[in-house]
PDB file of N, CA and C in Angstrom:
ATOM      1  N   MET A   1      35.047 -53.697 -12.427  1.00  0.00           N
ATOM      2  CA  MET A   1      34.125 -54.119 -12.474  1.00  0.00           C
ATOM      3  C   MET A   1      32.927 -53.086 -12.141  1.00  0.00           C
ATOM      4  N   ILE A   2      31.879 -52.633 -13.040  1.00  0.00           N
ATOM      5  CA  ILE A   2      30.943 -51.856 -12.536  1.00  0.00           C
ATOM      6  C   ILE A   2      29.470 -52.475 -11.894  1.00  0.00           C
ATOM      7  N   MET A   3      28.957 -52.253 -10.729  1.00  0.00           N
ATOM      8  CA  MET A   3      27.844 -52.660 -10.162  1.00  0.00           C
ATOM      9  C   MET A   3      26.961 -52.187 -10.612  1.00  0.00           C
ATOM     10  N   ARG A   4      25.940 -52.637 -10.257  1.00  0.00           N
ATOM     11  CA  ARG A   4      24.340 -51.964 -10.952  1.00  0.00           C
ATOM     12  C   ARG A   4      23.854 -51.999  -9.767  1.00  0.00           C
ATOM     13  N   ASP A   5      23.025 -50.912  -9.767  1.00  0.00           N
ATOM     14  CA  ASP A   5      22.143 -50.401  -8.414  1.00  0.00           C
ATOM     15  C   ASP A   5      21.263 -50.924  -7.932  1.00  0.00           C
ATOM     16  N   SER A   6      20.972 -52.098  -8.497  1.00  0.00           N
ATOM     17  CA  SER A   6      19.991 -53.351  -7.922  1.00  0.00           C
ATOM     18  C   SER A   6      21.002 -54.124  -6.665  1.00  0.00           C
ATOM     19  N   GLU A   7      22.409 -54.355  -7.220  1.00  0.00           N
ATOM     20  CA  GLU A   7      23.675 -55.038  -6.617  1.00  0.00           C
ATOM     21  C   GLU A   7      23.579 -53.995  -5.363  1.00  0.00           C
ATOM     22  N   ILE A   8      23.869 -52.867  -5.750  1.00  0.00           N
ATOM     23  CA  ILE A   8      24.608 -52.285  -4.417  1.00  0.00           C
ATOM     24  C   ILE A   8      23.452 -51.708  -3.509  1.00  0.00           C
ATOM     25  N   LYS A   9      22.079 -51.715  -4.081  1.00  0.00           N
ATOM     26  CA  LYS A   9      21.283 -51.852  -2.735  1.00  0.00           C
ATOM     27  C   LYS A   9      21.112 -53.115  -2.409  1.00  0.00           C
ATOM     28  N   THR A  10      21.326 -53.946  -2.599  1.00  0.00           N
ATOM     29  CA  THR A  10      21.135 -55.506  -1.750  1.00  0.00           C
ATOM     30  C   THR A  10      22.232 -55.337  -0.832  1.00  0.00           C
ATOM     31  N   LEU A  11      23.978 -54.872  -1.206  1.00  0.00           N
ATOM     32  CA  LEU A  11      24.958 -54.920  -0.078  1.00  0.00           C
ATOM     33  C   LEU A  11      24.374 -54.037   0.880  1.00  0.00           C
ATOM     34  N   PHE A  12      23.680 -52.900   0.714  1.00  0.00           N
ATOM     35  CA  PHE A  12      23.491 -52.327   1.396  1.00  0.00           C
ATOM     36  C   PHE A  12      22.482 -52.438   2.662  1.00  0.00           C
ATOM     37  N   ALA A  13      21.790 -53.326   2.235  1.00  0.00           N
ATOM     38  CA  ALA A  13      20.441 -54.022   2.602  1.00  0.00           C
ATOM     39  C   ALA A  13      20.904 -55.092   3.725  1.00  0.00           C
ATOM     40  N   LYS A  14      21.665 -55.963   3.212  1.00  0.00           N
ATOM     41  CA  LYS A  14      22.899 -56.649   3.849  1.00  0.00           C
ATOM     42  C   LYS A  14      23.369 -56.216   5.296  1.00  0.00           C
ATOM     43  N   ALA A  15      24.238 -55.041   4.799  1.00  0.00           N
ATOM     44  CA  ALA A  15      24.464 -54.279   5.878  1.00  0.00           C
ATOM     45  C   ALA A  15      23.686 -53.985   7.174  1.00  0.00           C
ATOM     46  N   ASP A  16      22.858 -53.352   6.328  1.00  0.00           N
ATOM     47  CA  ASP A  16      21.824 -53.120   7.511  1.00  0.00           C
ATOM     48  C   ASP A  16      20.999 -53.880   8.272  1.00  0.00           C
ATOM     49  N   GLU A  17      21.235 -54.963   8.014  1.00  0.00           N
ATOM     50  CA  GLU A  17      20.481 -56.411   8.830  1.00  0.00           C
ATOM     51  C   GLU A  17      22.066 -56.661   9.783  1.00  0.00           C
ATOM     52  N   GLN A  18      22.896 -56.559   9.639  1.00  0.00           N
ATOM     53  CA  GLN A  18      23.895 -56.361  10.466  1.00  0.00           C
ATOM     54  C   GLN A  18      24.358 -55.626  11.888  1.00  0.00           C
ATOM     55  N   VAL A  19      23.787 -54.631  11.225  1.00  0.00           N
ATOM     56  CA  VAL A  19      24.027 -53.174  12.592  1.00  0.00           C
ATOM     57  C   VAL A  19      22.635 -53.429  13.263  1.00  0.00           C
ATOM     58  N   HIS A  20      22.762 -53.006  14.363  1.00  0.00           N
ATOM     59  CA  HIS A  20      21.737 -52.431  15.432  1.00  0.00           C
ATOM     60  C   HIS A  20      21.168 -51.220  15.359  1.00  0.00           C
ATOM     61  N   VAL A  21      20.568 -51.162  15.352  1.00  0.00           N
ATOM     62  CA  VAL A  21      20.030 -49.336  14.661  1.00  0.00           C
ATOM     63  C   VAL A  21      19.061 -49.356  15.832  1.00  0.00           C
ATOM     64  N   ASP A  22      19.089 -48.328  16.889  1.00  0.00           N
ATOM     65  CA  ASP A  22      18.294 -48.148  17.526  1.00  0.00           C
ATOM     66  C   ASP A  22      16.971 -46.935  16.862  1.00  0.00           C
ATOM     67  N   GLU A  23      15.948 -47.531  17.047  1.00  0.00           N
ATOM     68  CA  GLU A  23      14.423 -47.167  16.631  1.00  0.00           C
ATOM     69  C   GLU A  23      14.095 -45.570  16.935  1.00  0.00           C
ATOM     70  N   ILE A  24      14.200 -45.480  18.096  1.00  0.00           N
ATOM     71  CA  ILE A  24      14.262 -44.136  18.745  1.00  0.00           C
ATOM     72  C   ILE A  24      15.033 -42.957  18.091  1.00  0.00           C
ATOM     73  N   ARG A  25      16.325 -43.405  18.162  1.00  0.00           N
ATOM     74  CA  ARG A  25      17.486 -42.364  17.568  1.00  0.00           C
ATOM     75  C   ARG A  25      17.201 -42.162  15.807  1.00  0.00           C
ATOM     76  N   LYS A  26      16.611 -43.256  15.687  1.00  0.00           N
ATOM     77  CA  LYS A  26      16.562 -43.446  14.058  1.00  0.00           C
ATOM     78  C   LYS A  26      15.410 -42.300  13.544  1.00  0.00           C
ATOM     79  N   GLN A  27      14.234 -42.144  14.500  1.00  0.00           N
ATOM     80  CA  GLN A  27      13.421 -41.420  14.566  1.00  0.00           C
ATOM     81  C   GLN A  27      13.277 -39.735  14.673  1.00  0.00           C
ATOM     82  N   LYS A  28      14.576 -39.479  15.519  1.00  0.00           N
ATOM     83  CA  LYS A  28      14.850 -38.184  15.921  1.00  0.00           C
ATOM     84  C   LYS A  28      15.828 -37.929  14.891  1.00  0.00           C
ATOM     85  N   THR A  29      16.644 -38.621  14.446  1.00  0.00           N
ATOM     86  CA  THR A  29      17.390 -38.088  12.699  1.00  0.00           C
ATOM     87  C   THR A  29      16.410 -37.824  12.034  1.00  0.00           C
ATOM     88  N   TYR A  30      15.826 -38.798  11.629  1.00  0.00           N
ATOM     89  CA  TYR A  30      14.337 -38.613  10.475  1.00  0.00           C
ATOM     90  C   TYR A  30      14.118 -37.323  10.726  1.00  0.00           C
ATOM     91  N   TYR A  31      13.503 -36.571  11.766  1.00  0.00           N
ATOM     92  CA  TYR A  31      12.687 -35.667  11.827  1.00  0.00           C
ATOM     93  C   TYR A  31      13.661 -34.464  11.642  1.00  0.00           C
ATOM     94  N   ALA A  32      14.671 -34.591  12.668  1.00  0.00           N
ATOM     95  CA  ALA A  32      15.761 -33.727  12.335  1.00  0.00           C
ATOM     96  C   ALA A  32      16.355 -33.341  11.189  1.00  0.00           C
ATOM     97  N   MET A  33      16.584 -34.285  10.276  1.00  0.00           N
ATOM     98  CA  MET A  33      16.230 -34.367   8.609  1.00  0.00           C
ATOM     99  C   MET A  33      15.767 -33.570   8.038  1.00  0.00           C
ATOM    100  N   ILE A  34      14.554 -33.850   8.342  1.00  0.00           N
ATOM    101  CA  ILE A  34      12.831 -33.346   7.384  1.00  0.00           C
ATOM    102  C   ILE A  34      13.011 -31.817   7.778  1.00  0.00           C
ATOM    103  N   GLU A  35      13.477 -31.509   8.969  1.00  0.00           N
ATOM    104  CA  GLU A  35      13.335 -30.024   9.621  1.00  0.00           C
ATOM    105  C   GLU A  35      14.389 -29.365   8.869  1.00  0.00           C
ATOM    106  N   GLU A  36      15.776 -29.842   8.801  1.00  0.00           N
ATOM    107  CA  GLU A  36      16.905 -29.356   8.117  1.00  0.00           C
ATOM    108  C   GLU A  36      16.349 -29.024   6.928  1.00  0.00           C
ATOM    109  N   MET A  37      15.761 -30.406   6.180  1.00  0.00           N
ATOM    110  CA  MET A  37      15.510 -30.164   4.568  1.00  0.00           C
ATOM    111  C   MET A  37      14.519 -28.860   4.205  1.00  0.00           C
ATOM    112  N   GLU A  38      13.286 -28.997   5.127  1.00  0.00           N
ATOM    113  CA  GLU A  38      12.520 -27.666   4.907  1.00  0.00           C
ATOM    114  C   GLU A  38      12.812 -26.340   5.033  1.00  0.00           C
ATOM    115  N   LYS A  39      13.846 -26.172   6.120  1.00  0.00           N
ATOM    116  CA  LYS A  39      14.844 -24.963   6.141  1.00  0.00           C
ATOM    117  C   LYS A  39      15.666 -24.439   5.084  1.00  0.00           C
ATOM    118  N   GLN A  40      16.073 -25.639   4.163  1.00  0.00           N
ATOM    119  CA  GLN A  40      16.904 -25.092   3.261  1.00  0.00           C
ATOM    120  C   GLN A  40      15.704 -24.932   1.655  1.00  0.00           C
ATOM    121  N   ARG A  41      14.930 -25.269   1.987  1.00  0.00           N
ATOM    122  CA  ARG A  41      13.962 -25.562   0.334  1.00  0.00           C
ATOM    123  C   ARG A  41      13.450 -23.883   0.608  1.00  0.00           C
ATOM    124  N   THR A  42      13.438 -23.665  -0.531  1.00  0.00           N
ATOM    125  CA  THR A  42      13.178 -22.277  -1.426  1.00  0.00           C
ATOM    126  C   THR A  42      12.032 -22.503  -1.466  1.00  0.00           C
ATOM    127  N   PRO A  43      10.831 -21.494  -0.886  1.00  0.00           N
ATOM    128  CA  PRO A  43       9.371 -20.820  -1.156  1.00  0.00           C
ATOM    129  C   PRO A  43       9.401 -20.955  -2.687  1.00  0.00           C
ATOM    130  N   MET A  44       7.929 -21.346  -2.902  1.00  0.00           N
ATOM    131  CA  MET A  44       7.734 -20.942  -4.657  1.00  0.00           C
ATOM    132  C   MET A  44       7.036 -19.271  -4.532  1.00  0.00           C
ATOM    133  N   MET A  45       7.479 -18.615  -5.508  1.00  0.00           N
ATOM    134  CA  MET A  45       6.628 -17.227  -5.310  1.00  0.00           C
ATOM    135  C   MET A  45       6.175 -17.042  -6.669  1.00  0.00           C
ATOM    136  N   SER A  46       5.106 -16.204  -6.775  1.00  0.00           N
ATOM    137  CA  SER A  46       4.508 -15.796  -7.664  1.00  0.00           C
ATOM    138  C   SER A  46       5.418 -14.944  -8.618  1.00  0.00           C
ATOM    139  N   THR A  47       5.091 -14.691 -10.088  1.00  0.00           N
ATOM    140  CA  THR A  47       5.380 -14.069 -10.585  1.00  0.00           C
ATOM    141  C   THR A  47       5.354 -12.339 -10.291  1.00  0.00           C
ATOM    142  N   LYS A  48       4.006 -12.036  -9.957  1.00  0.00           N
ATOM    143  CA  LYS A  48       3.624 -10.779  -9.225  1.00  0.00           C
ATOM    144  C   LYS A  48       4.622 -10.824  -7.852  1.00  0.00           C
ATOM    145  N   ASN A  49       4.625 -11.767  -6.922  1.00  0.00           N
ATOM    146  CA  ASN A  49       5.710 -11.162  -5.699  1.00  0.00           C
ATOM    147  C   ASN A  49       7.358 -10.974  -6.299  1.00  0.00           C
ATOM    148  N   ILE A  50       7.619 -11.701  -6.949  1.00  0.00           N
ATOM    149  CA  ILE A  50       9.110 -11.548  -8.078  1.00  0.00           C
ATOM    150  C   ILE A  50       9.127 -10.517  -8.377  1.00  0.00           C
ATOM    151  N   LEU A  51       8.020  -9.695  -8.930  1.00  0.00           N
ATOM    152  CA  LEU A  51       8.610  -8.215  -9.547  1.00  0.00           C
ATOM    153  C   LEU A  51       8.226  -7.321  -8.521  1.00  0.00           C
ATOM    154  N   LEU A  52       7.394  -7.268  -7.497  1.00  0.00           N
ATOM    155  CA  LEU A  52       7.119  -6.481  -6.412  1.00  0.00           C
ATOM    156  C   LEU A  52       8.430  -6.582  -5.579  1.00  0.00           C
ATOM    157  N   HIS A  53       9.213  -7.874  -5.391  1.00  0.00           N
ATOM    158  CA  HIS A  53      10.396  -7.876  -4.757  1.00  0.00           C
ATOM    159  C   HIS A  53      11.597  -7.167  -5.563  1.00  0.00           C
ATOM    160  N   GLN A  54      11.527  -7.358  -7.010  1.00  0.00           N
ATOM    161  CA  GLN A  54      12.380  -6.812  -7.791  1.00  0.00           C
ATOM    162  C   GLN A  54      12.110  -5.033  -7.387  1.00  0.00           C
ATOM    163  N   PHE A  55      10.925  -4.575  -8.052  1.00  0.00           N
ATOM    164  CA  PHE A  55      10.905  -3.138  -7.772  1.00  0.00           C
ATOM    165  C   PHE A  55      11.248  -2.642  -6.383  1.00  0.00           C
ATOM    166  N   TRP A  56      10.686  -3.047  -5.154  1.00  0.00           N
ATOM    167  CA  TRP A  56      10.936  -2.665  -4.341  1.00  0.00           C
ATOM    168  C   TRP A  56      12.477  -2.782  -3.512  1.00  0.00           C
ATOM    169  N   TYR A  57      13.309  -3.645  -4.232  1.00  0.00           N
ATOM    170  CA  TYR A  57      14.731  -3.261  -3.698  1.00  0.00           C
ATOM    171  C   TYR A  57      15.690  -2.963  -4.568  1.00  0.00           C
ATOM    172  N   MET A  58      15.256  -2.404  -6.022  1.00  0.00           N
ATOM    173  CA  MET A  58      15.674  -1.717  -7.231  1.00  0.00           C
ATOM    174  C   MET A  58      16.200  -0.549  -6.527  1.00  0.00           C
ATOM    175  N   ASP A  59      17.677  -0.177  -7.271  1.00  0.00           N
ATOM    176  CA  ASP A  59      17.889   1.942  -6.849  1.00  0.00           C
ATOM    177  C   ASP A  59      16.868   2.230  -7.534  1.00  0.00           C
ATOM    178  N   LYS A  60      16.426   3.377  -6.564  1.00  0.00           N
ATOM    179  CA  LYS A  60      15.032   4.359  -7.533  1.00  0.00           C
ATOM    180  C   LYS A  60      15.810   5.415  -7.552  1.00  0.00           C
ATOM    181  N   LEU A  61      17.428   5.587  -7.609  1.00  0.00           N
ATOM    182  CA  LEU A  61      17.469   7.436  -7.789  1.00  0.00           C
ATOM    183  C   LEU A  61      17.315   7.607  -9.552  1.00  0.00           C
ATOM    184  N   PHE A  62      17.302   6.717 -10.420  1.00  0.00           N
ATOM    185  CA  PHE A  62      16.733   7.077 -11.593  1.00  0.00           C
ATOM    186  C   PHE A  62      15.580   7.850 -11.713  1.00  0.00           C
ATOM    187  N   PHE A  63      14.681   7.066 -10.813  1.00  0.00           N
ATOM    188  CA  PHE A  63      13.333   7.760 -11.061  1.00  0.00           C
ATOM    189  C   PHE A  63      13.318   8.863  -9.842  1.00  0.00           C
ATOM    190  N   ALA A  64      13.923   8.880  -9.044  1.00  0.00           N
ATOM    191  CA  ALA A  64      13.640  10.647  -8.477  1.00  0.00           C
ATOM    192  C   ALA A  64      14.215  11.398  -9.230  1.00  0.00           C
ATOM    193  N   VAL A  65      15.469  11.038  -9.731  1.00  0.00           N
ATOM    194  CA  VAL A  65      16.187  12.485 -10.494  1.00  0.00           C
ATOM    195  C   VAL A  65      15.313  12.748 -11.930  1.00  0.00           C
ATOM    196  N   TYR A  66      14.639  11.313 -12.521  1.00  0.00           N
ATOM    197  CA  TYR A  66      13.667  11.540 -13.642  1.00  0.00           C
ATOM    198  C   TYR A  66      12.317  12.788 -13.356  1.00  0.00           C
ATOM    199  N   GLY A  67      12.107  12.483 -12.114  1.00  0.00           N
ATOM    200  CA  GLY A  67      10.762  13.242 -11.554  1.00  0.00           C
ATOM    201  C   GLY A  67      10.814  14.582 -11.308  1.00  0.00           C
ATOM    202  N   VAL A  68      12.516  14.928 -10.572  1.00  0.00           N
ATOM    203  CA  VAL A  68      12.723  16.150 -10.572  1.00  0.00           C
ATOM    204  C   VAL A  68      13.096  16.973 -11.746  1.00  0.00           C
ATOM    205  N   LEU A  69      13.744  16.436 -12.881  1.00  0.00           N
ATOM    206  CA  LEU A  69      14.023  16.795 -14.118  1.00  0.00           C
ATOM    207  C   LEU A  69      12.343  17.357 -14.666  1.00  0.00           C
ATOM    208  N   ILE A  70      11.365  16.495 -14.632  1.00  0.00           N
ATOM    209  CA  ILE A  70      10.127  16.550 -15.130  1.00  0.00           C
ATOM    210  C   ILE A  70       9.850  17.598 -14.425  1.00  0.00           C
ATOM    211  N   CYS A  71       9.547  17.999 -12.993  1.00  0.00           N
ATOM    212  CA  CYS A  71       9.402  19.022 -12.386  1.00  0.00           C
ATOM    213  C   CYS A  71       9.765  20.237 -12.721  1.00  0.00           C
ATOM    214  N   LEU A  72      11.163  20.129 -12.993  1.00  0.00           N
ATOM    215  CA  LEU A  72      11.790  21.650 -13.469  1.00  0.00           C
ATOM    216  C   LEU A  72      11.168  21.917 -14.548  1.00  0.00           C
ATOM    217  N   GLY A  73      10.975  21.082 -15.852  1.00  0.00           N
ATOM    218  CA  GLY A  73      10.665  21.144 -16.477  1.00  0.00           C
ATOM    219  C   GLY A  73       9.141  21.990 -16.771  1.00  0.00           C
ATOM    220  N   ILE A  74       8.131  21.277 -15.883  1.00  0.00           N
ATOM    221  CA  ILE A  74       7.010  22.059 -15.647  1.00  0.00           C
ATOM    222  C   ILE A  74       7.034  23.290 -15.127  1.00  0.00           C
ATOM    223  N   ILE A  75       8.159  23.533 -14.470  1.00  0.00           N
ATOM    224  CA  ILE A  75       7.969  24.914 -13.818  1.00  0.00           C
ATOM    225  C   ILE A  75       8.736  25.794 -14.544  1.00  0.00           C
ATOM    226  N   PHE A  76       9.521  25.461 -15.739  1.00  0.00           N
ATOM    227  CA  PHE A  76      10.007  26.501 -16.545  1.00  0.00           C
ATOM    228  C   PHE A  76       9.140  26.533 -17.651  1.00  0.00           C
ATOM    229  N   ILE A  77       8.359  25.975 -17.981  1.00  0.00           N
ATOM    230  CA  ILE A  77       7.669  26.434 -19.275  1.00  0.00           C
ATOM    231  C   ILE A  77       6.361  27.076 -18.364  1.00  0.00           C
ATOM    232  N   TYR A  78       6.015  26.530 -17.489  1.00  0.00           N
ATOM    233  CA  TYR A  78       4.872  27.814 -16.652  1.00  0.00           C
ATOM    234  C   TYR A  78       5.776  29.353 -16.131  1.00  0.00           C
ATOM    235  N   SER A  79       6.586  29.406 -15.729  1.00  0.00           N
ATOM    236  CA  SER A  79       7.669  30.473 -15.905  1.00  0.00           C
ATOM    237  C   SER A  79       7.313  31.072 -17.359  1.00  0.00           C
ATOM    238  N   ILE A  80       7.806  30.494 -17.971  1.00  0.00           N
ATOM    239  CA  ILE A  80       7.577  30.834 -19.270  1.00  0.00           C
ATOM    240  C   ILE A  80       6.383  31.784 -19.563  1.00  0.00           C
ATOM    241  N   ALA A  81       5.435  31.042 -19.372  1.00  0.00           N
ATOM    242  CA  ALA A  81       3.762  31.544 -20.328  1.00  0.00           C
ATOM    243  C   ALA A  81       3.491  32.539 -19.197  1.00  0.00           C
ATOM    244  N   ILE A  82       3.883  32.471 -17.664  1.00  0.00           N
ATOM    245  CA  ILE A  82       3.430  33.673 -17.010  1.00  0.00           C
ATOM    246  C   ILE A  82       4.249  34.970 -17.301  1.00  0.00           C
ATOM    247  N   TYR A  83       5.870  34.869 -17.584  1.00  0.00           N
ATOM    248  CA  TYR A  83       6.274  36.274 -17.561  1.00  0.00           C
ATOM    249  C   TYR A  83       6.128  36.528 -19.356  1.00  0.00           C
ATOM    250  N   ARG A  84       5.958  35.658 -19.700  1.00  0.00           N
ATOM    251  CA  ARG A  84       5.693  36.017 -21.401  1.00  0.00           C
ATOM    252  C   ARG A  84       7.433  36.824 -21.925  1.00  0.00           C
ATOM    253  N   ILE A  85       8.015  35.791 -21.975  1.00  0.00           N
ATOM    254  CA  ILE A  85       9.436  35.943 -22.380  1.00  0.00           C
ATOM    255  C   ILE A  85       8.979  36.588 -24.182  1.00  0.00           C
ATOM    256  N   GLU A  86       9.696  37.616 -24.486  1.00  0.00           N
ATOM    257  CA  GLU A  86       9.432  37.854 -26.036  1.00  0.00           C
ATOM    258  C   GLU A  86       9.613  37.139 -27.112  1.00  0.00           C
ATOM    259  N   SER A  87      10.335  36.008 -26.820  1.00  0.00           N
ATOM    260  CA  SER A  87      10.280  34.803 -27.781  1.00  0.00           C
ATOM    261  C   SER A  87       8.994  33.980 -27.939  1.00  0.00           C
ATOM    262  N   LYS A  88       8.861  32.948 -28.883  1.00  0.00           N
ATOM    263  CA  LYS A  88       7.811  31.965 -29.417  1.00  0.00           C
ATOM    264  C   LYS A  88       7.944  30.731 -28.513  1.00  0.00           C
ATOM    265  N   TRP A  89       9.171  30.958 -27.486  1.00  0.00           N
ATOM    266  CA  TRP A  89       9.301  29.428 -27.285  1.00  0.00           C
ATOM    267  C   TRP A  89       8.620  28.996 -26.380  1.00  0.00           C
ATOM    268  N   ASP A  90       7.440  29.715 -25.996  1.00  0.00           N
ATOM    269  CA  ASP A  90       6.718  29.058 -24.910  1.00  0.00           C
ATOM    270  C   ASP A  90       5.345  28.608 -25.801  1.00  0.00           C
ATOM    271  N   ASP A  91       5.456  29.434 -26.927  1.00  0.00           N
ATOM    272  CA  ASP A  91       4.629  29.023 -27.725  1.00  0.00           C
ATOM    273  C   ASP A  91       4.833  27.699 -28.148  1.00  0.00           C
ATOM    274  N   TYR A  92       6.007  27.386 -28.749  1.00  0.00           N
ATOM    275  CA  TYR A  92       6.589  26.136 -28.977  1.00  0.00           C
ATOM    276  C   TYR A  92       6.591  24.817 -27.869  1.00  0.00           C
ATOM    277  N   CYS A  93       6.923  25.423 -26.884  1.00  0.00           N
ATOM    278  CA  CYS A  93       6.461  24.398 -25.798  1.00  0.00           C
ATOM    279  C   CYS A  93       5.012  23.668 -25.432  1.00  0.00           C
ATOM    280  N   MET A  94       4.092  24.839 -25.734  1.00  0.00           N
ATOM    281  CA  MET A  94       2.719  24.340 -25.208  1.00  0.00           C
ATOM    282  C   MET A  94       2.353  24.048 -26.125  1.00  0.00           C
ATOM    283  N   TYR A  95       2.360  24.392 -27.783  1.00  0.00           N
ATOM    284  CA  TYR A  95       1.592  24.008 -28.867  1.00  0.00           C
ATOM    285  C   TYR A  95       2.020  22.586 -29.580  1.00  0.00           C
ATOM    286  N   GLY A  96       3.238  23.102 -29.785  1.00  0.00           N
ATOM    287  CA  GLY A  96       4.149  21.639 -30.606  1.00  0.00           C
ATOM    288  C   GLY A  96       4.600  22.924 -31.979  1.00  0.00           C
ATOM    289  N   TRP A  97       5.406  22.273 -32.735  1.00  0.00           N
ATOM    290  CA  TRP A  97       6.240  22.950 -33.862  1.00  0.00           C
ATOM    291  C   TRP A  97       5.314  23.167 -34.843  1.00  0.00           C
ATOM    292  N   SER A  98       4.312  22.172 -35.246  1.00  0.00           N
ATOM    293  CA  SER A  98       3.561  22.103 -36.471  1.00  0.00           C
ATOM    294  C   SER A  98       2.626  22.928 -36.466  1.00  0.00           C
ATOM    295  N   ARG A  99       2.155  24.137 -35.411  1.00  0.00           N
ATOM    296  CA  ARG A  99       1.542  25.849 -35.525  1.00  0.00           C
ATOM    297  C   ARG A  99       2.579  27.028 -36.668  1.00  0.00           C
ATOM    298  N   TYR A 100       3.619  26.484 -36.176  1.00  0.00           N
ATOM    299  CA  TYR A 100       4.567  27.409 -36.982  1.00  0.00           C
ATOM    300  C   TYR A 100       5.572  26.992 -38.107  1.00  0.00           C
ATOM    301  N   SER A 101       5.180  25.833 -38.590  1.00  0.00           N
ATOM    302  CA  SER A 101       6.043  25.591 -39.846  1.00  0.00           C
ATOM    303  C   SER A 101       5.424  25.547 -41.157  1.00  0.00           C
TER     304      SER A 101
END
């Protein structure tokens, strides 16, 4: 036999009438439960804050390596331009391939 919600609520209400509950303890328990629920509640964050936190805590080694490689490439191209190696490699790097095709 399955009981409906209203029947279950009625049974609980009858049981509560038979038990004497101290109102002060009831209020303290109520406030303690509210406080505990507030601690467990997850605060809402905006999309901007979520992305900012993701960027802040992600592994940035890839970006550091990429930055170092770009700097080394710029130094390499600049050194070719300064020392004028006898090939046309610096021209290819500086002006692109379309000039010589």
